[in-house]
Short mmCIF file of C-alpha atoms in Angstrom, two decimals:
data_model
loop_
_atom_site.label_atom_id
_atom_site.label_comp_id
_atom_site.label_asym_id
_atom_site.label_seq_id
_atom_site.Cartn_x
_atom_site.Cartn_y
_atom_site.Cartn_z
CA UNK A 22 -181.03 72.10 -122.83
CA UNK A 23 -180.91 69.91 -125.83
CA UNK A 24 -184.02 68.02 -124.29
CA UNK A 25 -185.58 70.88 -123.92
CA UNK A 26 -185.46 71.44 -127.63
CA UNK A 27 -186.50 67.89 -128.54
CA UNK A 28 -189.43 68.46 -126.59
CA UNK A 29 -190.34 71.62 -128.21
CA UNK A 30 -189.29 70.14 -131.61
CA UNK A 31 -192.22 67.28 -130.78
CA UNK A 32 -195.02 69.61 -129.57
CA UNK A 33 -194.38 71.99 -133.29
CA UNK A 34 -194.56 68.90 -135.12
CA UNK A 35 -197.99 67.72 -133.61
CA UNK A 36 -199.43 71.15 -134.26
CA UNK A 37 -198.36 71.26 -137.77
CA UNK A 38 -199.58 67.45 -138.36
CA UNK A 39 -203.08 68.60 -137.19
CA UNK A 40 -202.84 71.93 -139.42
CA UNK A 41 -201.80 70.30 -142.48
CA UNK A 42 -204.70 67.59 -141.74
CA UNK A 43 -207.36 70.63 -141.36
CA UNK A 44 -205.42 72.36 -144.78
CA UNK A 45 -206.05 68.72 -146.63
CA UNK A 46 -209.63 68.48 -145.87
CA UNK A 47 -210.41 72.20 -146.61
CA UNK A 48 -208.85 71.56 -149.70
CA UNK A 49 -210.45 68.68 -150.66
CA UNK A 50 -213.98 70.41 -149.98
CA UNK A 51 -213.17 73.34 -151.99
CA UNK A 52 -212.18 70.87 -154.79
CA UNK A 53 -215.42 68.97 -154.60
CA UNK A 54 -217.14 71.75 -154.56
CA UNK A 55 -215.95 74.11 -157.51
CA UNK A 56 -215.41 71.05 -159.63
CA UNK A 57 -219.54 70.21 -159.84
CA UNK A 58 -221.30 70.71 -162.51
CA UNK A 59 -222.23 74.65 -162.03
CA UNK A 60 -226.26 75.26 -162.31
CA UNK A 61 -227.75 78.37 -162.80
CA UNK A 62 -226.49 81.47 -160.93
CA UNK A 63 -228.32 82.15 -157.75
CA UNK A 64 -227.50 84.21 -154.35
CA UNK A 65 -227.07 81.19 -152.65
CA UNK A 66 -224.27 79.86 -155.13
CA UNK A 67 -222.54 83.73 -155.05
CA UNK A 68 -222.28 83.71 -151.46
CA UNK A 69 -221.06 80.04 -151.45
CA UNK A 70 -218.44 81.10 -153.61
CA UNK A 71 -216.88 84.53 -152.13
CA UNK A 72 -217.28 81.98 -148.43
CA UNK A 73 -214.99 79.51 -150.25
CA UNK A 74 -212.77 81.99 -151.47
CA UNK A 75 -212.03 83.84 -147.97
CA UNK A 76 -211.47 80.12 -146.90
CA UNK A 77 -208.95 79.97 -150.20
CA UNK A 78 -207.52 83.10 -148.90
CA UNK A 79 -207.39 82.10 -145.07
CA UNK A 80 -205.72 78.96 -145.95
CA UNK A 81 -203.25 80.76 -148.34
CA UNK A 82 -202.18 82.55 -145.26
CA UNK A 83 -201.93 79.68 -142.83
CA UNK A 84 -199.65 77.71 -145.04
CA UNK A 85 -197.56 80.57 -145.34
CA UNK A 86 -197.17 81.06 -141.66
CA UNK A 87 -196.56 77.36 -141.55
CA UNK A 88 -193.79 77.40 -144.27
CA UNK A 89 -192.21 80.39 -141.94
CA UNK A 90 -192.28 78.25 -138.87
CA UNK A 91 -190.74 75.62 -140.24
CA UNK A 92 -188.38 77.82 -142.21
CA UNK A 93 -187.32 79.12 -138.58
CA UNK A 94 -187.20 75.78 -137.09
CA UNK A 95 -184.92 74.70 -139.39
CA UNK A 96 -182.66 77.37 -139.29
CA UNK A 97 -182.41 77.21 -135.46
CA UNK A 98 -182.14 73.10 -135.91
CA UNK A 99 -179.17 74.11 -138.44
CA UNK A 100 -177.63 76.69 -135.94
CA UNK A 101 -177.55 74.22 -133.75
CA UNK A 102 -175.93 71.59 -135.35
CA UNK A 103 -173.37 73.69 -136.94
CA UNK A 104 -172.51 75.33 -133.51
CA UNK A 105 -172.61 71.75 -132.20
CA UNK A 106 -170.00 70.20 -135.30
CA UNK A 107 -167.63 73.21 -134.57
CA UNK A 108 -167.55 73.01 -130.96
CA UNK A 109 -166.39 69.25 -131.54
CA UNK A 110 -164.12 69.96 -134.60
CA UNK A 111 -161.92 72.17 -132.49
CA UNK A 112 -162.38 70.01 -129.44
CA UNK A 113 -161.26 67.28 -131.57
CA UNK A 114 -158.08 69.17 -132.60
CA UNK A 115 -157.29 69.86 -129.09
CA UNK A 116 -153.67 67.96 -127.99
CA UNK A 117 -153.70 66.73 -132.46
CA UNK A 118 -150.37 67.54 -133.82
CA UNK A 119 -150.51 67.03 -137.07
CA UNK A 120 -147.47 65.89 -139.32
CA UNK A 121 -146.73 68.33 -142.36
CA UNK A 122 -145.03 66.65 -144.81
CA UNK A 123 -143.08 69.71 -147.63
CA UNK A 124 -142.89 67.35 -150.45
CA UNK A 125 -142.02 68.57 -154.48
CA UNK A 126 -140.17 65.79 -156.88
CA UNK A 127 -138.68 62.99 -154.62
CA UNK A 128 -140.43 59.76 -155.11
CA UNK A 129 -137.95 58.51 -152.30
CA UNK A 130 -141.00 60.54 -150.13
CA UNK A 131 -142.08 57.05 -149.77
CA UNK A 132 -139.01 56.33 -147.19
CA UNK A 133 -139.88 59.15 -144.95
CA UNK A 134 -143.54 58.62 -145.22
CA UNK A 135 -142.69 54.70 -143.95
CA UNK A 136 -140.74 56.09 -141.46
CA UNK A 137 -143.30 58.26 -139.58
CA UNK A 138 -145.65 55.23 -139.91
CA UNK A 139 -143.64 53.03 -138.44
CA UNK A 140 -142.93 54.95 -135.05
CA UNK A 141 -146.58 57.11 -135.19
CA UNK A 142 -148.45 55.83 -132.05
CA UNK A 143 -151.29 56.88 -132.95
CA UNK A 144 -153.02 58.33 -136.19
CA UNK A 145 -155.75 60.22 -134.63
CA UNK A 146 -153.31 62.47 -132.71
CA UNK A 147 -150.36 62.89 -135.98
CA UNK A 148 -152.27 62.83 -138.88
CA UNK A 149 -149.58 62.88 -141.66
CA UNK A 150 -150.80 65.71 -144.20
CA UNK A 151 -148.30 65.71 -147.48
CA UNK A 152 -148.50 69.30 -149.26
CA UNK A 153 -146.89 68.76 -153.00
CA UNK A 154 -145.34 71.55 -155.07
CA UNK A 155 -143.90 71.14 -158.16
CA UNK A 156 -146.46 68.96 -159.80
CA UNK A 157 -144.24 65.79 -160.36
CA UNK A 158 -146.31 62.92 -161.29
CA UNK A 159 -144.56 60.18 -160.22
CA UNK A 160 -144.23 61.43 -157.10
CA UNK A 161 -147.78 62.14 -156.74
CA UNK A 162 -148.39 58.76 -157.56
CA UNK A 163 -146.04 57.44 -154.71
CA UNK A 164 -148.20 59.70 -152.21
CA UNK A 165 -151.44 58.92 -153.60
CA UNK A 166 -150.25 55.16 -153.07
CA UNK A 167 -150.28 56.05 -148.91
CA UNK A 168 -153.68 58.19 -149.42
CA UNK A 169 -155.31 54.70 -149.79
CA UNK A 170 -153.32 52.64 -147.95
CA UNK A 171 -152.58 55.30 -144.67
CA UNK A 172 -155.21 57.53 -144.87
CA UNK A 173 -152.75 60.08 -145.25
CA UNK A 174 -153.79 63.78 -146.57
CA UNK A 175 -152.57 64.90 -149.89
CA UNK A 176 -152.29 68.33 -150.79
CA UNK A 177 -151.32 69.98 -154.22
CA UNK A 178 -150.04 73.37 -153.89
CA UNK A 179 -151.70 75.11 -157.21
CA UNK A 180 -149.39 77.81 -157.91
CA UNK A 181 -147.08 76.09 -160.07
CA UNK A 182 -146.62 79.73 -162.03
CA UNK A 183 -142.66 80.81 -162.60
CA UNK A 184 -140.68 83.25 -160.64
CA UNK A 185 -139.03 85.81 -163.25
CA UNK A 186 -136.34 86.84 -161.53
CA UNK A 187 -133.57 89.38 -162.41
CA UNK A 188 -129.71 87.52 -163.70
CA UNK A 189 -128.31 88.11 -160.45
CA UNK A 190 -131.17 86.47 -158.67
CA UNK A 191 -132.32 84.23 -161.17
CA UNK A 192 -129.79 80.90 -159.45
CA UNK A 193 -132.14 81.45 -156.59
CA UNK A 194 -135.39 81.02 -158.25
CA UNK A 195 -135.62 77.16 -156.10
CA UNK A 196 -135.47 79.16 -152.71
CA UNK A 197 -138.36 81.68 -154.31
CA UNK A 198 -140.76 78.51 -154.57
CA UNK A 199 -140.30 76.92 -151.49
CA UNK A 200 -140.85 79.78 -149.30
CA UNK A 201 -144.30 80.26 -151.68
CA UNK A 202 -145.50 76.44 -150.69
CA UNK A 203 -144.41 77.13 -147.19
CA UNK A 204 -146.70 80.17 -146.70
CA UNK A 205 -149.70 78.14 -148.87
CA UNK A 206 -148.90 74.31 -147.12
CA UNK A 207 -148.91 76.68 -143.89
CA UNK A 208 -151.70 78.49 -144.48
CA UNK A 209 -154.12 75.27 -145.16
CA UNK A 210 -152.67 73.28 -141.79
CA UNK A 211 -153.43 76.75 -139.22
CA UNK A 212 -155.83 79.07 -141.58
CA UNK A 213 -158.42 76.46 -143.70
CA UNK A 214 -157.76 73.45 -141.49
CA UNK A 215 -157.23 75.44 -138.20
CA UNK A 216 -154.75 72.95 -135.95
CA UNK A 217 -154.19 74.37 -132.81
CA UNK A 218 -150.01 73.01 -133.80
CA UNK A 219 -148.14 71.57 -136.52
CA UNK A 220 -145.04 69.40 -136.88
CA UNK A 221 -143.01 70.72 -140.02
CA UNK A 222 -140.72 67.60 -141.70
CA UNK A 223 -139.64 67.81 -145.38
CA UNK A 224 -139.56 64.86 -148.02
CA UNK A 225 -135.95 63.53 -147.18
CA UNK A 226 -135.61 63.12 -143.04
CA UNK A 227 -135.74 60.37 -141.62
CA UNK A 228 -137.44 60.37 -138.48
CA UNK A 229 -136.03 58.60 -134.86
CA UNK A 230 -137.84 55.84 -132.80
CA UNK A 231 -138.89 58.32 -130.26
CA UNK A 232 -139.69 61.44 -132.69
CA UNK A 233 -143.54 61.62 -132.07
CA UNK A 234 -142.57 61.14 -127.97
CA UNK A 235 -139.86 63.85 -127.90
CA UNK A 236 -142.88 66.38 -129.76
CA UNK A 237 -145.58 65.25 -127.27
CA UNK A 238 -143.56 65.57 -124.54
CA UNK A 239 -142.67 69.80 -125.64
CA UNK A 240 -145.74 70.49 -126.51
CA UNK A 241 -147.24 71.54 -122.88
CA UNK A 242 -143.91 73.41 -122.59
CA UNK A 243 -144.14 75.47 -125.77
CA UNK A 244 -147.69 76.15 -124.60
CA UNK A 245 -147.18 77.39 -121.64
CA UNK A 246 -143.37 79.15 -122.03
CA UNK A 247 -144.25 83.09 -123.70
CA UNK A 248 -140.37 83.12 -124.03
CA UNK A 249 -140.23 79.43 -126.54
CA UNK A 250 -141.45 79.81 -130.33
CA UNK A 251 -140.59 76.34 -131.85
CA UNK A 252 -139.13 72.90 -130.55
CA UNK A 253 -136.60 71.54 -133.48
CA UNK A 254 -135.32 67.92 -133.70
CA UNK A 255 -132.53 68.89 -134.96
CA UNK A 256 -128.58 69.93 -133.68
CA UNK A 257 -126.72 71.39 -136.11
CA UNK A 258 -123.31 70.26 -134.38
CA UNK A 259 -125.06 66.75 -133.82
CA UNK A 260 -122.06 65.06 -135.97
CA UNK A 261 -121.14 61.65 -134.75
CA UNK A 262 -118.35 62.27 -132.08
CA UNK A 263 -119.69 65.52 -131.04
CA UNK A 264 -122.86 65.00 -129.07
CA UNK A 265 -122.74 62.80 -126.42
CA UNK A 266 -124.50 58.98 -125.32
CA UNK A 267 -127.10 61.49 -123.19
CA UNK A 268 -129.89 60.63 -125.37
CA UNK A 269 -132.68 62.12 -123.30
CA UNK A 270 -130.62 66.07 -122.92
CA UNK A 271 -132.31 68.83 -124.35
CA UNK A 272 -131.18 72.25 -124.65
CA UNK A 273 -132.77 75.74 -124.80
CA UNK A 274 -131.43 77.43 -128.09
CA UNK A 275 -131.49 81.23 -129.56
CA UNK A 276 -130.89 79.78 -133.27
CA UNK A 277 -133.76 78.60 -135.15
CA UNK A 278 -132.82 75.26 -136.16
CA UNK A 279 -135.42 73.70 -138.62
CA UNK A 280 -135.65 70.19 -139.73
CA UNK A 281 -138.22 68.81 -137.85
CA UNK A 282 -139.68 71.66 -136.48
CA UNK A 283 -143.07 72.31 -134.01
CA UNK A 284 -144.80 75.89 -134.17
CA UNK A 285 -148.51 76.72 -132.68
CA UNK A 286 -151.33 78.17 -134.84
CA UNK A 287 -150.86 82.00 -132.73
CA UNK A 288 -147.00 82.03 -134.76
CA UNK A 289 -148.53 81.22 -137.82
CA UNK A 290 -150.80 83.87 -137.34
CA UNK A 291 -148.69 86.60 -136.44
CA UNK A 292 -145.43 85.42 -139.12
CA UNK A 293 -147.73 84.77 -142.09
CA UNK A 294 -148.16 88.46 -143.36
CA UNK A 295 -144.99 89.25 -143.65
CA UNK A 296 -143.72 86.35 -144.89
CA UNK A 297 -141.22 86.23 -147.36
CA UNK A 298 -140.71 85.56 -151.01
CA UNK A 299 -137.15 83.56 -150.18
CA UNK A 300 -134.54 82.40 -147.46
CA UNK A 301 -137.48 81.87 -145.17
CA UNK A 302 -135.32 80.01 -142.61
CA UNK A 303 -132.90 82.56 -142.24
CA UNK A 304 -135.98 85.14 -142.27
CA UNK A 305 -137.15 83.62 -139.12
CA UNK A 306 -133.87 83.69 -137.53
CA UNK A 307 -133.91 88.05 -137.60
CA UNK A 308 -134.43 89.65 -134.64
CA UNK A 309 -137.69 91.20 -136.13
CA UNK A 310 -139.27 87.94 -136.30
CA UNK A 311 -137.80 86.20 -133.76
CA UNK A 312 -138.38 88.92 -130.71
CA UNK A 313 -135.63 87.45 -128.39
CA UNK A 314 -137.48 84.27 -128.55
CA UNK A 315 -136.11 80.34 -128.22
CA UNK A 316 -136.47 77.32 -128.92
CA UNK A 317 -135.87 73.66 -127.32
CA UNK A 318 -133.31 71.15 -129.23
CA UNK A 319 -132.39 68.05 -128.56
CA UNK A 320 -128.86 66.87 -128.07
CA UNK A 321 -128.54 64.23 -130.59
CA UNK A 322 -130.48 64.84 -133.54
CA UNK A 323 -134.23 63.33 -133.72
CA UNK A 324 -134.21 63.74 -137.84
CA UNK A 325 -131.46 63.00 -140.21
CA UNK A 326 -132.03 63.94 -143.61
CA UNK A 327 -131.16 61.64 -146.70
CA UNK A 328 -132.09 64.29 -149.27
CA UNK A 329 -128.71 64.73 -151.20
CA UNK A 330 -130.46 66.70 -154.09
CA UNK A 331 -132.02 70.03 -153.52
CA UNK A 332 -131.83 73.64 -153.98
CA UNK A 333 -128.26 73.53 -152.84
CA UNK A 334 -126.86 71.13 -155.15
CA UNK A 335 -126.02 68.55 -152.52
CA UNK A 336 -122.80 70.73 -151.69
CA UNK A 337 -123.97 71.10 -147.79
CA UNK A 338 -125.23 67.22 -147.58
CA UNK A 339 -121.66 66.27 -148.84
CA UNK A 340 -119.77 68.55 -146.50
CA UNK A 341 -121.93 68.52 -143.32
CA UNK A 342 -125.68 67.01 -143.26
CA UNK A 343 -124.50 63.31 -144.13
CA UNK A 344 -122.36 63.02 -140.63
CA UNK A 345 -125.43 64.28 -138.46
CA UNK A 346 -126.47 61.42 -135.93
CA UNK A 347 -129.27 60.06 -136.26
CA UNK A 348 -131.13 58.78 -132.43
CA UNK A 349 -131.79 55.09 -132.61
CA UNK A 350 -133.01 54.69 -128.57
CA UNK A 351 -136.28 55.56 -127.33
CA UNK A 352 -136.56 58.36 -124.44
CA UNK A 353 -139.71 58.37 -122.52
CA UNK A 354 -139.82 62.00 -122.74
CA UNK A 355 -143.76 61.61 -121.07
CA UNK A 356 -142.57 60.17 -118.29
CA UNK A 357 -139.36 62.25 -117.37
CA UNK A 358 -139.68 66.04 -115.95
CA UNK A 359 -138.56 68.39 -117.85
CA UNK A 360 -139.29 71.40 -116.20
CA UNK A 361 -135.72 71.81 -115.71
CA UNK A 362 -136.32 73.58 -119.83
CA UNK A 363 -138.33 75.99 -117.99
CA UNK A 364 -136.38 79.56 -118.74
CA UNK A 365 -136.45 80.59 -115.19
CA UNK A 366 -134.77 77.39 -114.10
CA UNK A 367 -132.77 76.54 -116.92
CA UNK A 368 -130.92 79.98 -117.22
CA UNK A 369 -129.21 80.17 -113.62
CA UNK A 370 -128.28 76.62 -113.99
CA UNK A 371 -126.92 77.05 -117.51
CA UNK A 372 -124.79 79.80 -116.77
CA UNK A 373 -123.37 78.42 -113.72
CA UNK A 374 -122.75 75.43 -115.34
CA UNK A 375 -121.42 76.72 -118.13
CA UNK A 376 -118.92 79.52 -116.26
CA UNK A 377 -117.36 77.32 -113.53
CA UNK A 378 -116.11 75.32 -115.76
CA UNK A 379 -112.14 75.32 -115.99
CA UNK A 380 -110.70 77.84 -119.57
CA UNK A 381 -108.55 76.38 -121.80
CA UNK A 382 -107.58 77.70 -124.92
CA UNK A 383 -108.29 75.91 -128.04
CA UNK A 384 -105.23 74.47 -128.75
CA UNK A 385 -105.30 73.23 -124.95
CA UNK A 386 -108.11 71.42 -125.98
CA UNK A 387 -107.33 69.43 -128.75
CA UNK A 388 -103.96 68.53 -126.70
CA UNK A 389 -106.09 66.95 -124.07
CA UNK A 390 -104.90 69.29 -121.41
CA UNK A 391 -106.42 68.88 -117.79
CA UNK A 392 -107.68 65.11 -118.63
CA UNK A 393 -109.30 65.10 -115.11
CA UNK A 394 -112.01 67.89 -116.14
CA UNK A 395 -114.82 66.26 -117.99
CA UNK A 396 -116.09 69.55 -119.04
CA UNK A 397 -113.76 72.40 -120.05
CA UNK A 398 -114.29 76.28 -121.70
CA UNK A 399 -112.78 78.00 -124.29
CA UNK A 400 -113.80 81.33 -125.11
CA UNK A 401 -114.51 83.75 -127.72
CA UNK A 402 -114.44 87.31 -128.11
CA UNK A 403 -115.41 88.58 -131.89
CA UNK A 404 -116.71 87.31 -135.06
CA UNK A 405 -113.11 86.28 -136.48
CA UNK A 406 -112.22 84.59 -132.79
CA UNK A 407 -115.16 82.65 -132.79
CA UNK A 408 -114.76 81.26 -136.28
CA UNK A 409 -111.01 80.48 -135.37
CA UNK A 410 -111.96 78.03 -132.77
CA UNK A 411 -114.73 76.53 -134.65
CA UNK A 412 -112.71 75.67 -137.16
CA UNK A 413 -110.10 74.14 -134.78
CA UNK A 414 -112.81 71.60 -133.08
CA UNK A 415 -114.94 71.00 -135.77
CA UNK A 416 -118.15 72.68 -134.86
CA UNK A 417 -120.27 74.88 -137.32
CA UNK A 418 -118.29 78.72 -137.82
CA UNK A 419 -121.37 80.54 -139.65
CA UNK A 420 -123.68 83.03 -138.02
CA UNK A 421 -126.99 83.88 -138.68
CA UNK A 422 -128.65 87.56 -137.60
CA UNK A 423 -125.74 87.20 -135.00
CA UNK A 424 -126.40 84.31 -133.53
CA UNK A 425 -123.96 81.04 -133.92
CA UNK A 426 -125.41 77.65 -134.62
CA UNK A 427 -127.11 75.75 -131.55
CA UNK A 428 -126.22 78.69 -129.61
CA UNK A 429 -127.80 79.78 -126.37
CA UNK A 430 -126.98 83.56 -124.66
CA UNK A 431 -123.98 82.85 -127.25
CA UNK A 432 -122.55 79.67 -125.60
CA UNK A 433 -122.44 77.04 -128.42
CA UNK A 434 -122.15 73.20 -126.56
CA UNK A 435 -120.96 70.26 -127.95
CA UNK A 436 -118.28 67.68 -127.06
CA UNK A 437 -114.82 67.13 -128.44
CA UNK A 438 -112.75 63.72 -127.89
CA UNK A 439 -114.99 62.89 -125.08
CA UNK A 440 -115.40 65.67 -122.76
CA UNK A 441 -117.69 68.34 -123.01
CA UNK A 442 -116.82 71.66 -123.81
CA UNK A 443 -118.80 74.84 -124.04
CA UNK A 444 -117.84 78.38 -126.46
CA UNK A 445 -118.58 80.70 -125.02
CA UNK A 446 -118.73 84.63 -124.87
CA UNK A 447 -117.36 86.95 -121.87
CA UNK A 448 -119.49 86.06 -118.57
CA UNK A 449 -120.21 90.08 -119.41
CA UNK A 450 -121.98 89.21 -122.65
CA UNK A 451 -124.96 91.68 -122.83
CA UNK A 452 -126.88 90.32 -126.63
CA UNK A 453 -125.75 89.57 -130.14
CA UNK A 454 -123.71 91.55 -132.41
CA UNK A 455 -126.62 91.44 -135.90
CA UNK A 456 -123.16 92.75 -137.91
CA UNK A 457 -121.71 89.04 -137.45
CA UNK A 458 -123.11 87.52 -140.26
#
C-alpha cells in the first residue's frame, strides 16, 4: 500500500514539473510581450491582447487547480503520517509501565529516584515520570538534576491555589492537595500521555531489588483477571517477625493497600470523575469504587518508605511504617507460574487452606500451644473481637469500608513466633460488615 502511494506521489510530481514548466514559459511570453514598446493601436494588436489575456485567465485557473492538488496531496501525505506516528505511539506504549513518581518538598526525592535507577532494567519499558506539587525549589532543582542526567520526566502540577477550608476541616487542608495532584499527575500519565498502565510510588519509598520484576511479572495477570483492580508492593502487617523467609508468596487481597501501587488506563478512566477532593486512599477502598474487586500483594513488602514527615506528622512512621520489611532478594517472578493468583484457583485453595487448619484461641497462641502445627487459626466474630486479637499478636486492628488490613474474604494472614497463623471469620462468612469502621 505505501508503495502504491510513492508511486502515485512520483507520477503527480512529474505532471506538475511539466505544468509549472508550460506556466513559466507562458509567462515569460506574456511578459515579453506586454512589456514592448506599444505602437499604434491596430486590430491586430487588440486581438493579440484579449488572446493573451484568455491565456492570463487560463493560466490563472491552472495554477489554481494545481495549488488544490497539491493542497490535497498534502493533506492525504499528512493523514498519513499522523495515522502512521499514532499507530506507533500506542504500539510503542504497549507492555511500557511507566514509573509515577508523587513528589512535593522532599529534596531526599533524590534517594528514591537512585533507587529505581539502580534496579530499572530497562528505561524504555519504566520511564520514571516525577509530577511536583507544591512548588519547592530546591526540590525542583534536585529533580531537574536527574532530567539531564536520567532522562527522567518532570512534571509541575500548576494549581498551587489554597484550599479554604472551614475550622473543623481546615487541619486537613494537606490531604485536600494531594488528592488534587493525584487526579492532575493521573490525568497527564492515562489522559494527555495515554499509558496503557502506570506504577504509582511517592517521594519517600524505597524500592526492592526485584520491584520492576514483581510489576512485570502481574501485569498479564491484572490484564487478563476482570475480578483484580491494582497489584500493591506493599503488606501492611509486613513488620519484621511477621511475614515469613517466603520471599516469592503473593496473596490475593480485598484491602487496597497503596504504596507502590499498579492500575491500568480503563480504572483511571472510570475512577477519575468522581474523584475526590480528600482521603483518596480510603475513597478507593468503598465499596462504590471498589465493586467487590482485589488486588495482588506480596508477602514481604517490595517498598519501604523513609518519609518520616508528611501530612500525618510522622505519628504513623513512628508507631508502625518504620518496622515494615523491606525485600532485599531477587524473585524471578518471569520465570515462576503464578497462575496459582488466578481467582478461580486461588479461592478453593485458600479457603481450604485456611479452614483445616487446627483453632486456637489467642491466648493459645502466644503460649505456643500445639508446637507441632506450623500453621494454626484463631477466629473472630465482630468488630470489637477482631480488634481484641489484633492487639494481642501485633497485627494492624483498624478497618476500612469493612474490610481489615491485608485481608482476603476477611481472613487477615501473617505469622507470629514462627508459625503461620490466619484470622479469620466464621467458615459461614457471607461479605463485610461497611458499619466496622
Amino acid at each position: 500500500m505505501s508503495r502504491l502511494i510513492s508511486l502515485r506521489f512520483k507520477k503527480i510530481h512529474l505532471v506538475l514539473l511539466f505544468g509549472c514548466v508550460f506556466l513559466v514559459w507562458n509567462f515569460i511570453t506574456f511578459y515579453t510581450l506586454s512589456s514592448k514598446p506599444r505602437p499604434m493601436n491596430t486590430d491586430k494588436e487588440i486581438q493579440l491582447v484579449n488572446q493573451l489575456q484568455a491565456l492570463e485567465k487560463a493560466m490563472s485557473k491552472q495554477a489554481e487547480d494545481n495549488r488544490k492538488i497539491l493542497s490535497g496531496l498534502q493533506h492525504l501525505k499528512d493523514t498519513n503520517s499522523t495515522n502512521s506516528n499514532m499507530n506507533l505511539t500506542n504500539s510503542n506504549k504497549e507492555g511500557v509501565l511507566p514509573i509515577l513518581m508523587i513528589a512535593c518538598d522532599r529534596t531526599s526525592v533524590s534517594r528514591a529516584l537512585d533507587k529505581l535507577l539502580e534496579y530499572r532494567p530497562s528505561a524504555s519499558k519504566f520511564p520514571i515520570i516525577v509530577s511536583q506539587d507544591c512548588g519547592h525549589a530546591e526540590t525542583a532543582e534536585v529533580i531537574h538534576k536527574y532530567v539531564v542526567s536520567h532522562n527522567i520526566t518532570h512534571l509541575k502540577q500548576p494549581d498551587l491555589s489554597n484550599i479554604n477550608l472551614a475550622w473543623p476541616q481546615k487541619k486537613f487542608v494537606g490531604y485536600y492537595k494531594i488528592s488534587r495532584h493525584y487526579k492532575w499527575a493521573l490525568d497527564q500519565i492515562f489522559v494527555t500521555m495515554k499509558y496503557m498502565a502506570a506504577i504509582i510510588v511517592e517521594d519517600d519509598l524505597d524500592v526492592s531489588p526485584d520491584f520492576f520484576e514483581y510489576f512485570s511479572a502481574t501485569y498479564p495477570i491484572l490484564q487478563s483477571d476482570p475480578n483484580l483492580w491494582c497489584v500493591s508492593a506493599w503488606n501492611d502487617n509486613g513488620k519484621e517477625g511477621m511475614v515469613s523467609d517466603e520471599a516469592e508468596l503473593l496473596y490475593r487481597t480485598d484491602f487496597f493497600p497503596g504504596l507502590g501501587w499498579m492500575i491500568e488506563r480503563k480504572l483511571w478512566l472510570e475512577l477519575r470523575n468522581t474523584w475526590p477532593e480528600a482521603f483518596w486512599d480510603d475513597w478507593m477502598r468503598h465499596p462504590a469504587q471498589r465493586k467487590g474487586r482485589e488486588c495482588i500483594r506480596p508477602e514481604i513488602c517490595r517498598t519501604s518508605t523513609f518519609g518520616r514527615k508528611g501530612v500525618s506528622k510522622g505519628l504513623y512512621f513512628d508507631k508502625h511504617l518504620k518496622y515494615i520489611k523491606l525485600n532485599t532478594v531477587f524473585v524471578p517472578f518471569t520465570k515462576i507460574d503464578l497462575s496459582y493468583l488466578e481467582k478461580n484457583k486461588y479461592d478453593a485453595t485458600f479457603t481450604k487452606m485456611v479452614y483445616s487448619a487446627p483453632l486456637l484461641s489467642p491466648e493459645e497462641v502466644r503460649n505456643g500451644a500445639q508446637p507441632t502445627s506450623s500453621v494454626v487459626r484463631v477466629e473472630y466474630t465482630t468488630k470489637d473481637s477482631f480488634k481484641r486479637i489484633a492487639a494481642l499478636l501485633g497485627i494492624m486492628d483498624d478497618f476500612k469500608a469493612g474490610v481489615p488490613r491485608a485481608a482476603y474474604r476477611g481472613v487477615v494472614s501473617f505469622m507470629f513466633r514462627g508459625r503461620r497463623v490466619f484470622l479469620t471469620p466464621p467458615s459461614s462468612w457471607s461479605g463485610y460488615d461497611t458499619s466496622w469502621t
